[in-house]
Amino acid sequence: MGAKQGDRLYAQLSYEQVVRQYAQSVSSVCMIRLQNWADAEDCFQNTFIKLFRKSPDFKDQNHLRAWLLRVAINECKNYIRDNRRHLSLDTALELPAPCAEDDADLSWALMKLAPDYRDVVYLYYVEQMKVREIADILGKNQNTVKTLLSRGREKLRQIYGGDGR
Amino acid sequence: MKEFNFNTLRDLPVPERWIENALSIPEREEAPVVVPFWKKPRFIATAASLLLVTALSIALFLSMGGKSPVPVKPDSKPSATEIIWSTNAGGETVATEVVPADGQDQPRPTEPKSALQRLIDRAFGAADSTAPTERADRSGRTRPTSHTAPTERGRANSPAKPAPTEGGKPAVIPTAPRQGEVTEPPVTPTEPPAPTEAIKPTERQPYEPQEPPTATPWNPSYPSEAPTEATGEQPTGPPQPVQPSQKRRVLYVSIPQEAVPSDGVIYCSLTVDGEVLGDEDRYAEARRMTFLAYGTKYTYYYVISDYVTIPAAAEGKTATYEVYDRGGKRLQSGSYQLR
């Protein structure tokens, strides 16, 4: 690690601490969004590059996490827009998934959702963010987020077959 | 039925390579280099554009030299006339149009030009003849007579009738407020007439009479019985005493444009029974009025009666006149019947 890295603090965290603490969330968002490991890695790296270059001031760690997720989602959107590459579900399933079978089923069901539903469901259930925070990250109204969350949950139940918890 | 357990998704393992690459970003990333503003392409492009525009402007300015980019016409009027506004002694503003004739600008009245021209045409018919178009008296000139009212002009050739308005009698001279017929005491050379006519050329020739001429009964032979006595016939103003021995006559000489001297000055001598009236020097530089007669030809009317005193003994006699230029070249001659 370079000397510059230790000089900067992000919500009382060093850059390395930030990377290690939020790599899971950022990678999950990118993977669920892009459904491709290589593309998810690009967006993952771009997210932390932005963090390092811009080094914004964060009020607390929640703010930091929300900023990282928002940047990660935007990076994924930009990546899809720039590459115009639509991955099929079969392609995503062919990728090695280092997780259990049930988790892979859930990920498969989640990826079958539309992107809007997928983001809301993931942020709400996986990242356990509040509706207000999701609305801030996605730039949408809270009622819209609630609607997307309700419909996404229903669609996920139809796809996966089970009860949401 | 399956249950959603999203906690499993939260525990997705992140490849260690991703984390290592993310942690190595600060080593690969260089500190942002602060580029001086003068090295920024936008600044360089702006400066180059300004320099280019400035250089082109200077080059264009230098290529023009002293010429104006927009040609300026010397005069919008086809005849290159110039209107001069001046104030006479009566405090009135008078417009004088200066028309270049033979290379000189000569003043001529402009305001009622069309009406005046119409009247002259009616009065004189053909172009070149002596016209009783004496203008209103000028300020500063000491005249022996008081003046007829401006309304009297209309009765110059028709004393028995009331004064016509414009366009009335054919011999009406609208610019001669003291024309003809008023018999006035010769000992009152005081006031200049109060010119009310709009046509009052203000430019004066340099000559001034040495002594104020007394009223002279001149009767121009042309165009008609122009000046007659108007005592008691004035529609306005009190009647003035008639001095039968002296009458003011208005004598005009009309000279075509081509015959007018270049300096505009003519000399005129009046002779009655072989005797030259007055001093010839006094005839120098007669007043001049310019009228457009028949198309584009100009005829200049010189009022020479201002400079001569005709004695009462000359009544009924024939006066001859000669007009010559400064070099002595005779321009015109003729005769008048004094009555």
Coordinates of C-alpha atoms in Angstrom, one line a residue:
Chain A
M1 CA 0.0 0.0 0.0
G2 CA 1.3 3.4 -0.8
A3 CA 1.8 6.2 1.5
K4 CA -1.0 8.1 -0.1
Q5 CA -3.5 5.4 0.8
G6 CA -3.0 5.9 4.5
D7 CA -3.3 9.6 4.3
R8 CA -7.0 9.5 3.4
L9 CA -9.8 8.6 5.6
Y10 CA -13.3 7.8 4.5
A11 CA -15.7 8.0 7.4
Q12 CA -12.9 7.3 9.8
L13 CA -11.8 4.4 7.7
S14 CA -8.7 4.0 5.6
Y15 CA -8.9 3.1 2.0
E16 CA -7.9 -0.5 2.7
Q17 CA -10.5 -0.8 5.4
V18 CA -13.1 0.5 3.1
V19 CA -12.2 -1.9 0.4
R20 CA -12.2 -4.9 2.6
Q21 CA -15.4 -3.9 4.4
Y22 CA -17.5 -3.1 1.4
A23 CA -16.1 -5.3 -1.2
Q24 CA -18.8 -7.9 -0.6
S25 CA -21.6 -5.4 -1.1
V26 CA -20.1 -3.8 -4.1
S27 CA -19.3 -7.1 -5.8
S28 CA -22.7 -8.5 -5.1
V29 CA -24.4 -5.5 -6.6
C30 CA -22.2 -5.6 -9.7
M31 CA -22.7 -9.3 -10.1
I32 CA -26.4 -9.3 -9.7
R33 CA -26.7 -6.3 -12.0
L34 CA -24.3 -7.6 -14.8
Q35 CA -24.6 -11.3 -14.3
N36 CA -21.0 -11.6 -15.5
W37 CA -17.9 -12.0 -13.4
A38 CA -15.6 -10.1 -15.8
D39 CA -18.0 -7.2 -16.2
A40 CA -18.7 -7.2 -12.5
E41 CA -15.0 -7.0 -11.8
D42 CA -14.6 -4.0 -14.1
C43 CA -17.4 -2.1 -12.3
F44 CA -16.1 -3.2 -9.0
Q45 CA -12.7 -1.7 -9.8
N46 CA -14.2 1.4 -11.3
T47 CA -16.2 2.0 -8.1
F48 CA -13.2 2.0 -5.9
I49 CA -11.2 4.0 -8.4
K50 CA -13.8 6.7 -8.1
L51 CA -13.7 6.5 -4.4
F52 CA -9.9 7.0 -4.4
R53 CA -9.9 9.8 -7.0
K54 CA -12.8 11.8 -5.7
S55 CA -12.4 11.0 -2.1
P56 CA -15.6 12.7 -1.0
D57 CA -16.4 13.5 2.6
F58 CA -18.8 11.1 4.2
K59 CA -20.8 11.8 7.3
D60 CA -20.8 8.2 8.5
Q61 CA -20.3 4.7 7.3
N62 CA -23.9 4.4 6.2
H63 CA -23.3 7.3 4.0
L64 CA -20.1 5.7 2.7
R65 CA -21.9 2.4 2.0
A66 CA -24.8 4.2 0.2
W67 CA -22.3 6.2 -1.9
L68 CA -20.5 3.0 -2.9
L69 CA -23.6 1.1 -3.8
R70 CA -24.9 4.1 -5.8
V71 CA -21.7 4.4 -7.7
A72 CA -21.6 0.7 -8.3
I73 CA -25.1 0.6 -9.7
N74 CA -24.4 3.6 -11.9
E75 CA -21.2 2.0 -13.1
C76 CA -23.2 -1.1 -14.0
K77 CA -25.7 1.0 -15.8
N78 CA -23.1 2.8 -17.7
Y79 CA -21.3 -0.4 -18.6
I80 CA -24.5 -1.9 -20.0
R81 CA -25.2 1.2 -21.9
D82 CA -21.8 1.5 -23.4
N83 CA -21.3 -2.1 -24.3
R84 CA -24.9 -2.8 -25.3
R85 CA -24.3 -6.3 -24.2
H86 CA -27.3 -8.2 -22.9
L87 CA -26.3 -11.4 -21.2
S88 CA -28.6 -14.3 -21.4
L89 CA -29.6 -16.1 -18.3
D90 CA -28.0 -19.2 -19.6
T91 CA -24.7 -17.4 -20.0
A92 CA -24.9 -16.3 -16.4
L93 CA -25.6 -19.7 -15.2
E94 CA -22.6 -21.1 -17.0
L95 CA -20.4 -18.9 -14.9
P96 CA -18.9 -20.6 -11.9
A97 CA -20.9 -19.6 -8.8
P98 CA -18.9 -20.0 -5.6
C99 CA -22.0 -20.6 -3.5
A100 CA -24.3 -23.3 -2.5
E101 CA -27.0 -24.7 -4.7
D102 CA -29.8 -23.0 -2.9
D103 CA -28.0 -19.8 -3.1
A104 CA -27.4 -20.3 -6.7
D105 CA -31.1 -20.9 -7.2
L106 CA -32.0 -17.8 -5.3
S107 CA -29.4 -15.9 -7.4
W108 CA -30.9 -17.4 -10.5
A109 CA -34.4 -16.4 -9.5
L110 CA -33.2 -12.9 -8.6
M111 CA -31.5 -12.5 -11.9
K112 CA -34.6 -13.4 -13.7
L113 CA -36.3 -10.3 -12.3
A114 CA -36.3 -7.2 -14.2
P115 CA -33.4 -4.9 -13.4
D116 CA -35.5 -2.4 -11.5
Y117 CA -37.0 -5.1 -9.3
R118 CA -33.7 -6.8 -8.9
D119 CA -32.0 -3.7 -7.6
V120 CA -34.7 -2.9 -5.1
V121 CA -35.1 -6.5 -3.9
Y122 CA -31.4 -6.9 -3.5
L123 CA -30.8 -3.7 -1.7
Y124 CA -33.8 -4.3 0.5
Y125 CA -33.3 -7.9 1.4
V126 CA -29.5 -8.5 0.9
E127 CA -28.1 -5.1 1.9
Q128 CA -31.0 -4.6 4.3
M129 CA -31.3 -1.0 3.4
K130 CA -34.3 1.1 4.2
V131 CA -36.7 2.3 1.6
R132 CA -35.5 5.9 2.0
E133 CA -31.9 4.8 1.5
I134 CA -32.8 2.8 -1.6
A135 CA -34.7 5.7 -3.0
D136 CA -31.7 7.9 -2.5
I137 CA -29.3 5.4 -4.1
L138 CA -31.5 4.7 -7.1
G139 CA -32.8 8.3 -7.4
K140 CA -36.4 7.3 -7.2
N141 CA -39.4 8.2 -5.1
Q142 CA -39.9 6.2 -1.9
N143 CA -43.4 5.2 -3.0
T144 CA -41.9 4.0 -6.3
V145 CA -39.4 1.9 -4.4
K146 CA -42.2 0.4 -2.3
T147 CA -44.1 -0.5 -5.4
L148 CA -41.1 -2.0 -7.1
L149 CA -40.3 -3.9 -3.9
S150 CA -43.8 -5.3 -3.7
R151 CA -44.0 -6.3 -7.3
G152 CA -40.5 -7.7 -7.3
R153 CA -41.2 -9.8 -4.3
E154 CA -44.3 -11.2 -6.0
K155 CA -42.4 -11.9 -9.2
L156 CA -39.6 -13.5 -7.3
R157 CA -42.1 -15.7 -5.5
Q158 CA -43.6 -16.8 -8.8
I159 CA -40.1 -17.5 -10.2
Y160 CA -38.5 -19.1 -7.2
G161 CA -41.6 -20.6 -5.7
G162 CA -41.6 -19.9 -2.0
D163 CA -42.3 -17.4 0.6
G164 CA -40.2 -14.3 1.0
R165 CA -38.8 -13.8 4.4
Chain B
M1 CA -42.2 -24.6 -0.3
K2 CA -38.9 -22.8 -0.4
E3 CA -38.1 -19.9 1.7
F4 CA -36.2 -16.9 0.6
N5 CA -32.9 -16.6 2.5
F6 CA -31.2 -13.6 1.3
N7 CA -28.4 -13.9 3.8
T8 CA -26.9 -16.5 1.6
L9 CA -26.5 -13.9 -1.1
R10 CA -24.9 -11.5 1.3
D11 CA -22.2 -14.0 2.0
L12 CA -21.1 -14.4 -1.6
P13 CA -17.4 -14.7 -1.6
V14 CA -15.5 -11.9 -3.3
P15 CA -12.5 -13.1 -5.2
E16 CA -9.3 -12.0 -3.5
R17 CA -7.9 -10.8 -6.7
W18 CA -10.6 -8.2 -6.9
I19 CA -9.7 -6.9 -3.5
E20 CA -6.0 -6.9 -4.3
N21 CA -6.5 -5.0 -7.5
A22 CA -8.7 -2.5 -5.6
L23 CA -6.1 -2.0 -2.9
S24 CA -3.4 -1.5 -5.5
I25 CA -5.3 1.4 -7.1
P26 CA -3.5 4.0 -5.0
E27 CA -0.2 2.7 -6.1
R28 CA -1.1 2.8 -9.8
E29 CA -2.9 6.0 -9.6
E30 CA -0.8 9.1 -9.8
A31 CA -1.6 12.2 -8.1
P32 CA -3.6 14.4 -10.3
V33 CA -1.3 16.8 -12.0
V34 CA -2.3 20.4 -11.7
V35 CA -2.1 21.8 -15.2
P36 CA -1.6 25.5 -15.3
F37 CA -4.4 27.3 -16.9
W38 CA -2.2 28.6 -19.7
K39 CA -1.4 25.1 -20.7
K40 CA -5.0 24.0 -20.9
P41 CA -6.2 23.4 -24.5
R42 CA -9.3 25.5 -24.0
F43 CA -7.2 28.5 -22.9
I44 CA -4.8 28.0 -25.8
A45 CA -7.6 27.7 -28.3
T46 CA -9.3 30.8 -26.9
A47 CA -6.1 32.9 -27.0
A48 CA -5.3 31.7 -30.5
S49 CA -8.8 32.6 -31.7
L50 CA -8.5 36.1 -30.2
L51 CA -5.1 36.6 -31.8
L52 CA -6.4 35.5 -35.1
V53 CA -9.4 37.8 -35.0
T54 CA -7.3 40.7 -33.9
A55 CA -4.8 40.1 -36.6
L56 CA -7.5 39.9 -39.2
S57 CA -9.1 43.1 -38.0
I58 CA -5.8 45.0 -38.1
A59 CA -5.1 43.6 -41.6
L60 CA -8.5 44.6 -42.8
F61 CA -8.2 48.1 -41.3
L62 CA -4.8 48.6 -42.8
S63 CA -6.0 47.4 -46.2
M64 CA -8.8 49.9 -46.2
G65 CA -6.4 52.8 -45.7
G66 CA -8.2 56.1 -45.5
K67 CA -11.2 54.9 -47.4
S68 CA -14.4 54.5 -45.7
P69 CA -15.9 51.0 -46.1
V70 CA -19.3 52.6 -46.8
P71 CA -19.3 55.1 -49.6
V72 CA -20.7 58.4 -48.5
K73 CA -22.6 60.4 -51.0
P74 CA -21.6 64.0 -51.2
D75 CA -25.2 65.2 -51.4
S76 CA -28.5 63.4 -51.6
K77 CA -30.1 66.0 -53.7
P78 CA -29.6 65.7 -57.4
S79 CA -28.8 69.4 -57.8
A80 CA -26.5 69.4 -54.8
T81 CA -28.4 72.1 -53.1
E82 CA -28.0 73.1 -49.5
I83 CA -30.5 74.5 -47.2
I84 CA -29.2 77.1 -44.8
W85 CA -31.3 78.2 -41.9
S86 CA -30.7 81.6 -40.6
T87 CA -32.4 84.3 -38.7
N88 CA -33.0 87.7 -40.1
A89 CA -33.2 90.9 -38.2
G90 CA -36.9 90.4 -37.5
G91 CA -36.1 87.4 -35.6
E92 CA -37.6 85.0 -38.0
T93 CA -36.0 81.9 -39.2
V94 CA -35.5 81.8 -42.9
A95 CA -34.6 78.9 -45.1
T96 CA -32.3 79.6 -47.9
E97 CA -31.5 77.1 -50.4
V98 CA -28.1 77.5 -52.0
V99 CA -27.9 76.2 -55.5
P100 CA -24.6 76.0 -57.2
A101 CA -24.6 77.9 -60.4
D102 CA -21.6 78.1 -62.6
G103 CA -19.5 76.6 -59.8
Q104 CA -20.9 78.9 -57.2
D105 CA -23.5 78.4 -54.6
Q106 CA -26.1 81.0 -54.8
P107 CA -28.9 81.5 -52.4
R108 CA -32.4 81.2 -53.4
P109 CA -35.6 81.0 -51.5
T110 CA -37.0 77.6 -51.1
E111 CA -40.1 77.5 -49.0
P112 CA -42.9 78.4 -51.3
K113 CA -41.0 77.3 -54.3
S114 CA -43.7 75.6 -56.1
A115 CA -46.3 78.3 -55.5
L116 CA -43.8 81.0 -56.3
Q117 CA -42.9 79.3 -59.5
R118 CA -46.5 78.9 -60.4
L119 CA -47.1 82.5 -59.9
I120 CA -44.2 83.6 -61.9
D121 CA -45.2 81.3 -64.7
R122 CA -48.6 82.9 -64.6
A123 CA -47.3 86.3 -64.5
F124 CA -44.6 86.1 -67.0
G125 CA -45.7 83.4 -69.4
A126 CA -42.6 82.8 -71.3
A127 CA -39.4 82.5 -69.5
D128 CA -37.0 85.4 -70.0
S129 CA -38.4 88.7 -69.1
T130 CA -38.1 91.2 -66.4
A131 CA -40.1 90.1 -63.5
P132 CA -41.3 92.1 -60.6
T133 CA -40.3 89.7 -58.1
E134 CA -38.9 91.9 -55.5
R135 CA -38.5 90.1 -52.3
A136 CA -39.2 91.2 -48.9
D137 CA -37.0 93.9 -47.7
R138 CA -33.9 92.8 -45.9
S139 CA -32.8 93.6 -42.5
G140 CA -30.2 96.1 -42.1
R141 CA -31.0 97.9 -45.2
T142 CA -31.9 101.5 -44.6
R143 CA -34.8 102.2 -46.8
P144 CA -36.5 105.5 -47.2
T145 CA -39.9 104.1 -47.1
S146 CA -42.0 102.3 -44.9
H147 CA -43.4 99.2 -46.3
T148 CA -46.6 98.0 -47.6
A149 CA -48.1 95.2 -45.7
P150 CA -47.4 91.8 -47.0
T151 CA -51.0 91.5 -48.0
E152 CA -50.5 94.4 -50.3
R153 CA -48.4 92.3 -52.6
G154 CA -51.4 90.8 -54.1
R155 CA -52.7 94.1 -55.3
A156 CA -49.5 95.1 -57.1
N157 CA -51.0 94.7 -60.5
S158 CA -54.6 95.2 -59.7
P159 CA -55.0 98.1 -57.4
A160 CA -58.7 98.4 -57.8
K161 CA -59.4 95.0 -56.5
P162 CA -58.9 93.5 -53.2
A163 CA -55.7 91.7 -52.5
P164 CA -55.9 88.2 -54.0
T165 CA -54.6 85.3 -52.3
E166 CA -52.0 83.0 -53.6
G167 CA -52.8 82.0 -57.1
G168 CA -54.9 85.1 -57.7
K169 CA -53.8 87.7 -60.1
P170 CA -51.2 86.7 -62.6
A171 CA -48.8 89.5 -61.7
V172 CA -48.8 88.8 -58.0
I173 CA -45.3 88.6 -56.7
P174 CA -45.5 86.8 -53.4
T175 CA -42.0 87.7 -52.3
A176 CA -42.2 91.5 -52.7
P177 CA -43.8 93.0 -49.7
R178 CA -42.9 96.5 -50.7
Q179 CA -43.6 96.1 -54.3
G180 CA -44.5 99.1 -56.2
E181 CA -47.4 101.1 -55.5
V182 CA -47.0 102.5 -52.0
T183 CA -46.2 106.1 -51.9
E184 CA -44.2 106.9 -48.9
P185 CA -42.5 109.8 -47.4
P186 CA -38.9 109.9 -48.4
V187 CA -37.7 111.2 -45.1
T188 CA -38.4 108.1 -43.1
P189 CA -35.6 105.8 -44.0
T190 CA -35.7 104.2 -40.7
E191 CA -37.3 100.9 -40.2
P192 CA -36.6 97.9 -42.3
P193 CA -39.8 96.2 -43.3
A194 CA -41.1 93.6 -41.1
P195 CA -40.8 90.7 -43.4
T196 CA -43.5 88.3 -42.9
E197 CA -43.0 86.4 -46.1
A198 CA -41.4 83.1 -45.7
I199 CA -39.1 83.6 -48.6
K200 CA -36.4 85.9 -47.4
P201 CA -32.9 85.1 -48.5
T202 CA -30.6 86.2 -45.8
E203 CA -27.4 86.2 -47.6
R204 CA -26.4 89.6 -48.6
Q205 CA -24.0 90.7 -51.2
P206 CA -21.1 92.6 -49.8
Y207 CA -22.2 95.8 -51.3
E208 CA -24.2 98.2 -49.2
P209 CA -25.5 101.4 -50.5
Q210 CA -23.7 104.5 -49.4
E211 CA -26.7 106.5 -48.7
P212 CA -30.2 105.3 -48.4
P213 CA -32.1 105.9 -51.6
T214 CA -35.2 107.7 -51.4
A215 CA -38.4 106.3 -52.8
T216 CA -38.1 106.0 -56.5
P217 CA -41.0 105.6 -58.7
W218 CA -39.9 102.9 -60.9
N219 CA -42.3 101.1 -63.0
P220 CA -41.0 97.9 -64.6
S221 CA -42.3 97.6 -68.0
Y222 CA -42.7 93.9 -67.6
P223 CA -44.8 92.0 -67.0
S224 CA -47.7 94.3 -66.8
E225 CA -48.7 97.4 -65.0
A226 CA -47.0 96.2 -62.0
P227 CA -46.7 99.0 -59.4
T228 CA -49.4 101.3 -59.0
E229 CA -50.4 103.5 -56.2
A230 CA -51.9 101.8 -53.4
T231 CA -52.7 104.6 -51.1
G232 CA -55.8 104.0 -49.3
E233 CA -56.3 100.6 -50.8
Q234 CA -54.4 98.6 -48.4
P235 CA -56.6 96.1 -46.9
T236 CA -54.6 96.1 -43.7
G237 CA -53.0 98.9 -41.9
P238 CA -53.6 102.5 -41.9
P239 CA -53.4 104.4 -45.2
Q240 CA -50.2 106.1 -45.8
P241 CA -49.7 109.5 -47.2
V242 CA -49.1 109.6 -50.9
Q243 CA -46.2 111.6 -52.2
P244 CA -47.0 112.2 -55.8
S245 CA -43.5 113.4 -56.6
Q246 CA -41.8 110.2 -55.6
K247 CA -42.8 106.7 -56.2
R248 CA -41.1 103.6 -55.4
R249 CA -40.6 101.4 -58.3
V250 CA -39.3 98.0 -58.5
L251 CA -37.1 97.2 -61.3
Y252 CA -36.0 93.7 -62.2
V253 CA -33.7 92.4 -64.7
S254 CA -33.8 88.8 -65.6
I255 CA -30.7 87.1 -66.8
P256 CA -30.5 83.6 -67.9
Q257 CA -28.3 81.3 -66.1
E258 CA -25.7 81.0 -68.8
A259 CA -25.3 84.8 -69.0
V260 CA -24.9 85.3 -65.3
P261 CA -21.3 86.1 -64.4
S262 CA -19.4 83.6 -62.5
D263 CA -19.2 85.8 -59.4
G264 CA -22.9 86.5 -59.6
V265 CA -22.3 90.3 -59.5
I266 CA -23.7 92.5 -62.2
Y267 CA -23.6 96.2 -62.7
C268 CA -26.5 98.1 -64.0
S269 CA -26.9 101.6 -65.2
L270 CA -30.2 103.4 -65.6
T271 CA -30.5 106.3 -68.0
V272 CA -33.3 108.7 -68.5
D273 CA -33.1 111.2 -71.3
G274 CA -29.4 110.5 -71.6
E275 CA -28.8 111.2 -68.0
V276 CA -27.5 108.4 -65.8
L277 CA -29.5 108.1 -62.7
G278 CA -27.6 107.9 -59.5
D279 CA -24.2 106.6 -59.1
E280 CA -23.2 103.7 -61.1
D281 CA -21.3 102.2 -58.3
R282 CA -24.5 101.8 -56.5
Y283 CA -25.7 99.4 -59.0
A284 CA -22.9 97.1 -58.4
E285 CA -23.8 93.8 -57.0
A286 CA -27.5 93.9 -57.4
R287 CA -29.5 91.5 -55.4
R288 CA -30.2 88.4 -57.0
M289 CA -33.0 86.0 -56.8
T290 CA -32.9 82.6 -58.4
F291 CA -35.9 80.9 -59.8
L292 CA -36.2 77.8 -61.7
A293 CA -37.8 78.7 -64.9
Y294 CA -39.2 76.1 -67.2
G295 CA -37.6 72.8 -66.6
T296 CA -34.0 72.8 -65.5
K297 CA -33.1 76.3 -66.7
Y298 CA -32.5 78.8 -64.1
T299 CA -33.2 82.5 -64.5
Y300 CA -31.7 85.0 -62.1
Y301 CA -33.7 88.1 -61.3
Y302 CA -31.7 91.0 -60.2
V303 CA -33.5 93.7 -58.3
I304 CA -31.8 96.8 -59.4
S305 CA -34.3 99.4 -58.3
D306 CA -33.0 99.3 -54.8
Y307 CA -30.0 101.2 -55.9
V308 CA -31.4 104.1 -57.8
T309 CA -33.5 107.1 -57.1
I310 CA -35.8 108.1 -59.8
P311 CA -36.8 111.7 -59.7
A312 CA -40.3 112.9 -60.2
A313 CA -39.3 114.5 -63.4
A314 CA -38.7 111.1 -64.9
E315 CA -42.3 110.2 -64.7
G316 CA -43.7 109.2 -68.0
K317 CA -40.3 108.9 -69.6
T318 CA -38.5 106.0 -70.8
A319 CA -35.5 104.7 -68.9
T320 CA -33.0 102.5 -70.4
Y321 CA -30.8 100.1 -68.6
E322 CA -27.7 98.3 -69.3
V323 CA -26.5 95.3 -67.3
Y324 CA -22.9 94.3 -67.5
D325 CA -20.6 92.2 -65.5
R326 CA -17.6 93.2 -63.5
G327 CA -15.4 93.3 -66.5
G328 CA -17.6 95.6 -68.4
K329 CA -19.1 93.1 -70.7
R330 CA -22.7 94.0 -71.4
L331 CA -25.0 91.3 -70.5
Q332 CA -28.4 92.8 -71.3
S333 CA -30.1 96.0 -72.0
G334 CA -33.6 97.3 -72.3
S335 CA -35.9 100.0 -71.4
Y336 CA -38.7 100.8 -69.1
Q337 CA -41.6 103.1 -69.3
L338 CA -41.7 105.1 -66.1
R339 CA -45.2 106.1 -65.3

